[in-house]
């Protein structure tokens, strides 16, 4: 056992302070140092929508086994200010520890607990001693935390060297800060805390990424060459990553004047024959719906990631939600086939993005990847992605000259509904894509028969799409067949649900989780088969109206008596799922 | 090089007899012929309104888009395949009402496209409502007491947005307009050509006669298109005299030149499978 918390084999560390103190960065660097030692990590940030001042905290959960979400309690709090102690002391497991600055006075009444330990550190003193800026406080605290749990400090230093490569002064300053915090902990509190983290000695090929980064990497792997987006939390990091790698990937990335512009640009690039994508959150997606309909009518393949946050309207801009599922399934006017797919972790973010591109292009439709803040802004360690992915551009034929006997028909009627596509610019042909109902050549029509034929052609693509998705693991099942309770959910709920299964097992309960991955076209048969017939069922969703439940009912007639719905912007925890599962049993 | 006869389509033209769009369409086709372009080298993008039917009437690559979104869509086409000569068409409602938010951005970016606005100062296809370029006092279905909003001045808007080529033409002066089209299409960067194009059905004020009595050609009056101040002054002129011609022209690198990937040729012609994703993963290890 290389990870030992106060009450089990996982360790949760919470770093808290003010916005602007660099908590997400520090937390993820700590996570990487732990991953490099062979441990598994999951880290998430909680922050209000401000740049400086208010309270932020990052929670990192570490274990010898894969970690799918944070737990319900923490073992160690690294408090960069007093507020952190007071806000989070109740989350500490009995026996847990708080690292704080010795200059901060905390009375036992304020603390309100006598089963946890306060360990004062000269955080401010160390900053003064090394002549560091205030922002280095979190690094000193990281060093202190590593010292307390006895981890290899060199791994942390190597992570810092890599993160700030080429900026030697910053590296040196951070190394000193780490060592000072670490040294103080070893000198004054060695063996004082019942928490241990040791490198496992394993050297597995792992990475630590956010869902945003995984989606961006998936897009790169899938051959996406054009990305246009307007910044919007929590999806902005896709834009940041793709711009930062632009020279290496050869992608053309545009920060547009609006989400309206973003999706229309993507439609233009798609028409010209390039794999293209955008990402946004609910408000931006509202603005994109007209262009989504344009893409459907012109049969322009594209991928759109919708990173959900709580609405309506501005809502909770920096928190998580699953409130836009029905919106994604139904968005835009007119009837047309589409893909709605919901990755539940970073690995799925990567692979489903690739799949979304291939499906979009094969059927010349639009793929919507529905994520949420919890999955796209949280860090998770995972086996390095298998980057040899297949790129299937379907009926796109890239030729220099059109060889057809008659003129090129962009919307030729075919059995599958998919028309062969060529690039505008192909010698001897012109490509006409039209938002009006159109003939095979693309010319505008209002003829009744031609309209019916063309609507049927587009909708036929949906039938073959449905059949193909049935073969793509559209529904995943975790846990034993003979479970006492079947949990049903989608998206980021997966993480907490998988941890809940472990928790229930520890209490002698058998649980399984049915994850709906493809929501549209809904995989009716796969879902029915996965659900099985026995045991209690519990539907878990991050919204108020059980939107997946409504979709399931529509397609299968199955309804859920028992639900666990959460709509306060916070992610599910394993404990609350386990507790609700016990209630329904 | 394309012949004029190859640019036609089998689609029956449904513009009203006498519509200024006819002159514009013929002039545009002639400009393509005179520029020596091939059909497949040209992509036109149009919005919604009477003007938008142009995609049905010219046999080149075409993307008929939605109301107000010609500029971002055309930008996407150009960035994805800069080997194409991209020309956007919009109406005054399309360009200056619903889509005006895109004008300053396409202009300041200097996207290498030509933007032809069929400016008839009225809404045609929706049967005669007031338009953003309708003048104050203009009586229409939606302004029975006369429009109380001053019209937008598109040329001033374009100049204020750093457009590198700003011109105005008149559909009743096809030879002059053809030269403007040719210059605009050859210009590296964003080129706006606002075309005064009489709507014979709905606009009884801004008629052929109205313009014939007022338009004058800038190049005949020694206008210097290199002078922003002079251009701005001319752009504000609308009364007894209305200027047509190139108001402003500036040499500035086109938007696409900022993207490293485009130096290797059009994106659409680049193989999408050459990126080493494994190398990118190292950062996350």
PDB file of C-alpha atoms in Angstrom, chain A residues 399-533:
ATOM      1  CA  UNK A 399      -9.428  14.697 -56.321  1.00  0.00           C
ATOM      2  CA  UNK A 400      -7.966  17.367 -58.542  1.00  0.00           C
ATOM      3  CA  UNK A 401     -10.469  16.931 -61.325  1.00  0.00           C
ATOM      4  CA  UNK A 402     -14.099  15.933 -61.426  1.00  0.00           C
ATOM      5  CA  UNK A 403     -14.493  12.731 -63.437  1.00  0.00           C
ATOM      6  CA  UNK A 404     -18.282  12.524 -63.477  1.00  0.00           C
ATOM      7  CA  UNK A 405     -20.101  12.331 -66.783  1.00  0.00           C
ATOM      8  CA  UNK A 406     -22.631  14.937 -65.804  1.00  0.00           C
ATOM      9  CA  UNK A 407     -22.264  17.911 -63.499  1.00  0.00           C
ATOM     10  CA  UNK A 408     -21.512  17.337 -59.841  1.00  0.00           C
ATOM     11  CA  UNK A 409     -24.553  16.966 -57.598  1.00  0.00           C
ATOM     12  CA  UNK A 410     -23.790  17.914 -54.003  1.00  0.00           C
ATOM     13  CA  UNK A 411     -27.035  16.314 -52.863  1.00  0.00           C
ATOM     14  CA  UNK A 412     -27.312  13.314 -55.107  1.00  0.00           C
ATOM     15  CA  UNK A 413     -29.990  10.909 -53.960  1.00  0.00           C
ATOM     16  CA  UNK A 414     -28.467   7.713 -52.610  1.00  0.00           C
ATOM     17  CA  UNK A 415     -29.761   4.702 -50.740  1.00  0.00           C
ATOM     18  CA  UNK A 416     -27.865   5.615 -47.591  1.00  0.00           C
ATOM     19  CA  UNK A 417     -28.841   9.259 -47.868  1.00  0.00           C
ATOM     20  CA  UNK A 418     -25.162  10.231 -47.887  1.00  0.00           C
ATOM     21  CA  UNK A 419     -24.064  12.011 -51.070  1.00  0.00           C
ATOM     22  CA  UNK A 420     -20.501  11.848 -52.381  1.00  0.00           C
ATOM     23  CA  UNK A 421     -18.655  15.027 -51.480  1.00  0.00           C
ATOM     24  CA  UNK A 422     -15.864  16.796 -53.321  1.00  0.00           C
ATOM     25  CA  UNK A 423     -13.901  19.919 -52.481  1.00  0.00           C
ATOM     26  CA  UNK A 424     -14.980  23.244 -53.913  1.00  0.00           C
ATOM     27  CA  UNK A 425     -12.066  23.988 -56.208  1.00  0.00           C
ATOM     28  CA  UNK A 426     -12.150  20.611 -57.934  1.00  0.00           C
ATOM     29  CA  UNK A 427     -11.522  21.252 -61.624  1.00  0.00           C
ATOM     30  CA  UNK A 428     -14.565  20.718 -63.793  1.00  0.00           C
ATOM     31  CA  UNK A 429     -17.106  20.893 -60.984  1.00  0.00           C
ATOM     32  CA  UNK A 430     -18.885  23.443 -58.862  1.00  0.00           C
ATOM     33  CA  UNK A 431     -20.159  22.639 -55.400  1.00  0.00           C
ATOM     34  CA  UNK A 432     -23.413  24.288 -54.357  1.00  0.00           C
ATOM     35  CA  UNK A 433     -24.505  23.998 -50.736  1.00  0.00           C
ATOM     36  CA  UNK A 434     -27.839  25.613 -50.026  1.00  0.00           C
ATOM     37  CA  UNK A 435     -29.760  26.556 -46.868  1.00  0.00           C
ATOM     38  CA  UNK A 436     -32.937  26.619 -48.940  1.00  0.00           C
ATOM     39  CA  UNK A 437     -34.537  23.277 -49.685  1.00  0.00           C
ATOM     40  CA  UNK A 438     -32.769  22.191 -52.805  1.00  0.00           C
ATOM     41  CA  UNK A 439     -32.469  19.832 -55.722  1.00  0.00           C
ATOM     42  CA  UNK A 440     -29.673  17.303 -56.127  1.00  0.00           C
ATOM     43  CA  UNK A 441     -27.519  20.013 -57.703  1.00  0.00           C
ATOM     44  CA  UNK A 442     -28.169  22.343 -54.794  1.00  0.00           C
ATOM     45  CA  UNK A 443     -30.520  24.687 -56.658  1.00  0.00           C
ATOM     46  CA  UNK A 444     -33.316  26.179 -54.601  1.00  0.00           C
ATOM     47  CA  UNK A 445     -36.675  24.463 -54.869  1.00  0.00           C
ATOM     48  CA  UNK A 446     -40.101  24.767 -53.335  1.00  0.00           C
ATOM     49  CA  UNK A 447     -41.530  21.814 -55.222  1.00  0.00           C
ATOM     50  CA  UNK A 448     -43.505  19.453 -52.956  1.00  0.00           C
ATOM     51  CA  UNK A 449     -42.119  16.221 -54.375  1.00  0.00           C
ATOM     52  CA  UNK A 450     -38.514  17.431 -54.454  1.00  0.00           C
ATOM     53  CA  UNK A 451     -38.902  18.593 -50.873  1.00  0.00           C
ATOM     54  CA  UNK A 452     -40.173  15.197 -49.708  1.00  0.00           C
ATOM     55  CA  UNK A 453     -37.408  13.388 -51.520  1.00  0.00           C
ATOM     56  CA  UNK A 454     -34.719  15.589 -50.006  1.00  0.00           C
ATOM     57  CA  UNK A 455     -36.146  15.435 -46.454  1.00  0.00           C
ATOM     58  CA  UNK A 456     -36.290  11.639 -46.748  1.00  0.00           C
ATOM     59  CA  UNK A 457     -32.711  11.545 -48.001  1.00  0.00           C
ATOM     60  CA  UNK A 458     -31.453  13.478 -44.992  1.00  0.00           C
ATOM     61  CA  UNK A 459     -33.500  11.462 -42.545  1.00  0.00           C
ATOM     62  CA  UNK A 460     -32.354   8.145 -44.068  1.00  0.00           C
ATOM     63  CA  UNK A 461     -28.891   8.952 -42.768  1.00  0.00           C
ATOM     64  CA  UNK A 462     -30.373   8.768 -39.285  1.00  0.00           C
ATOM     65  CA  UNK A 463     -31.431   5.141 -39.734  1.00  0.00           C
ATOM     66  CA  UNK A 464     -27.985   3.917 -40.734  1.00  0.00           C
ATOM     67  CA  UNK A 465     -26.447   6.114 -38.050  1.00  0.00           C
ATOM     68  CA  UNK A 466     -28.644   4.443 -35.434  1.00  0.00           C
ATOM     69  CA  UNK A 467     -27.520   1.019 -36.617  1.00  0.00           C
ATOM     70  CA  UNK A 468     -23.858   2.003 -36.553  1.00  0.00           C
ATOM     71  CA  UNK A 469     -24.054   3.513 -33.082  1.00  0.00           C
ATOM     72  CA  UNK A 470     -25.498   0.252 -31.771  1.00  0.00           C
ATOM     73  CA  UNK A 471     -22.080  -1.261 -32.506  1.00  0.00           C
ATOM     74  CA  UNK A 472     -20.061   1.453 -30.740  1.00  0.00           C
ATOM     75  CA  UNK A 473     -20.632   0.675 -27.029  1.00  0.00           C
ATOM     76  CA  UNK A 474     -23.369   3.286 -26.769  1.00  0.00           C
ATOM     77  CA  UNK A 475     -24.216   2.031 -23.282  1.00  0.00           C
ATOM     78  CA  UNK A 476     -21.582   0.854 -20.824  1.00  0.00           C
ATOM     79  CA  UNK A 477     -22.117  -1.306 -17.758  1.00  0.00           C
ATOM     80  CA  UNK A 478     -19.862  -1.395 -14.707  1.00  0.00           C
ATOM     81  CA  UNK A 479     -20.158  -3.787 -11.760  1.00  0.00           C
ATOM     82  CA  UNK A 480     -21.680  -7.226 -11.252  1.00  0.00           C
ATOM     83  CA  UNK A 481     -24.709  -8.686 -12.978  1.00  0.00           C
ATOM     84  CA  UNK A 482     -26.328  -9.792  -9.734  1.00  0.00           C
ATOM     85  CA  UNK A 483     -26.338  -6.319  -8.246  1.00  0.00           C
ATOM     86  CA  UNK A 484     -28.803  -5.229  -5.580  1.00  0.00           C
ATOM     87  CA  UNK A 485     -29.127  -1.845  -7.221  1.00  0.00           C
ATOM     88  CA  UNK A 486     -28.554  -0.514 -10.732  1.00  0.00           C
ATOM     89  CA  UNK A 487     -27.435   3.096 -10.961  1.00  0.00           C
ATOM     90  CA  UNK A 488     -28.225   4.851 -14.249  1.00  0.00           C
ATOM     91  CA  UNK A 489     -26.585   8.062 -15.400  1.00  0.00           C
ATOM     92  CA  UNK A 490     -24.567   9.869 -18.022  1.00  0.00           C
ATOM     93  CA  UNK A 491     -21.589  12.185 -18.409  1.00  0.00           C
ATOM     94  CA  UNK A 492     -19.510  13.192 -15.418  1.00  0.00           C
ATOM     95  CA  UNK A 493     -21.856  11.335 -13.062  1.00  0.00           C
ATOM     96  CA  UNK A 494     -19.871   8.273 -14.071  1.00  0.00           C
ATOM     97  CA  UNK A 495     -16.943   9.227 -11.824  1.00  0.00           C
ATOM     98  CA  UNK A 496     -18.899   9.522  -8.597  1.00  0.00           C
ATOM     99  CA  UNK A 497     -21.060   6.511  -9.498  1.00  0.00           C
ATOM    100  CA  UNK A 498     -18.028   4.243  -9.948  1.00  0.00           C
ATOM    101  CA  UNK A 499     -16.644   5.395  -6.616  1.00  0.00           C
ATOM    102  CA  UNK A 500     -20.068   4.854  -5.052  1.00  0.00           C
ATOM    103  CA  UNK A 501     -20.041   1.231  -6.240  1.00  0.00           C
ATOM    104  CA  UNK A 502     -16.758   0.736  -4.367  1.00  0.00           C
ATOM    105  CA  UNK A 503     -18.187   2.389  -1.272  1.00  0.00           C
ATOM    106  CA  UNK A 504     -21.323   0.243  -1.378  1.00  0.00           C
ATOM    107  CA  UNK A 505     -19.190  -2.871  -1.771  1.00  0.00           C
ATOM    108  CA  UNK A 506     -17.291  -1.986   1.364  1.00  0.00           C
ATOM    109  CA  UNK A 507     -20.672  -1.983   3.095  1.00  0.00           C
ATOM    110  CA  UNK A 508     -21.531  -5.377   1.645  1.00  0.00           C
ATOM    111  CA  UNK A 509     -23.832  -4.085  -1.094  1.00  0.00           C
ATOM    112  CA  UNK A 510     -23.591  -5.002  -4.754  1.00  0.00           C
ATOM    113  CA  UNK A 511     -24.201  -2.184  -7.206  1.00  0.00           C
ATOM    114  CA  UNK A 512     -23.769  -1.629 -10.898  1.00  0.00           C
ATOM    115  CA  UNK A 513     -23.739   1.450 -13.081  1.00  0.00           C
ATOM    116  CA  UNK A 514     -25.320   1.804 -16.496  1.00  0.00           C
ATOM    117  CA  UNK A 515     -23.752   4.716 -18.382  1.00  0.00           C
ATOM    118  CA  UNK A 516     -25.626   6.031 -21.396  1.00  0.00           C
ATOM    119  CA  UNK A 517     -22.852   7.258 -23.690  1.00  0.00           C
ATOM    120  CA  UNK A 518     -24.758   7.960 -26.907  1.00  0.00           C
ATOM    121  CA  UNK A 519     -27.938   9.868 -26.205  1.00  0.00           C
ATOM    122  CA  UNK A 520     -28.981  10.592 -29.799  1.00  0.00           C
ATOM    123  CA  UNK A 521     -29.810   8.482 -31.694  1.00  0.00           C
ATOM    124  CA  UNK A 522     -30.893   6.785 -28.499  1.00  0.00           C
ATOM    125  CA  UNK A 523     -29.547   3.225 -28.295  1.00  0.00           C
ATOM    126  CA  UNK A 524     -32.866   1.675 -27.279  1.00  0.00           C
ATOM    127  CA  UNK A 525     -31.960  -2.001 -27.521  1.00  0.00           C
ATOM    128  CA  UNK A 526     -28.528  -1.604 -25.960  1.00  0.00           C
ATOM    129  CA  UNK A 527     -30.053   0.314 -23.089  1.00  0.00           C
ATOM    130  CA  UNK A 528     -32.773  -2.247 -22.417  1.00  0.00           C
ATOM    131  CA  UNK A 529     -30.221  -5.044 -22.494  1.00  0.00           C
ATOM    132  CA  UNK A 530     -27.886  -3.169 -20.158  1.00  0.00           C
ATOM    133  CA  UNK A 531     -30.613  -2.300 -17.700  1.00  0.00           C
ATOM    134  CA  UNK A 532     -31.670  -5.926 -17.286  1.00  0.00           C
ATOM    135  CA  UNK A 533     -34.798  -6.819 -15.413  1.00  0.00           C
TER     136      UNK A 533
END
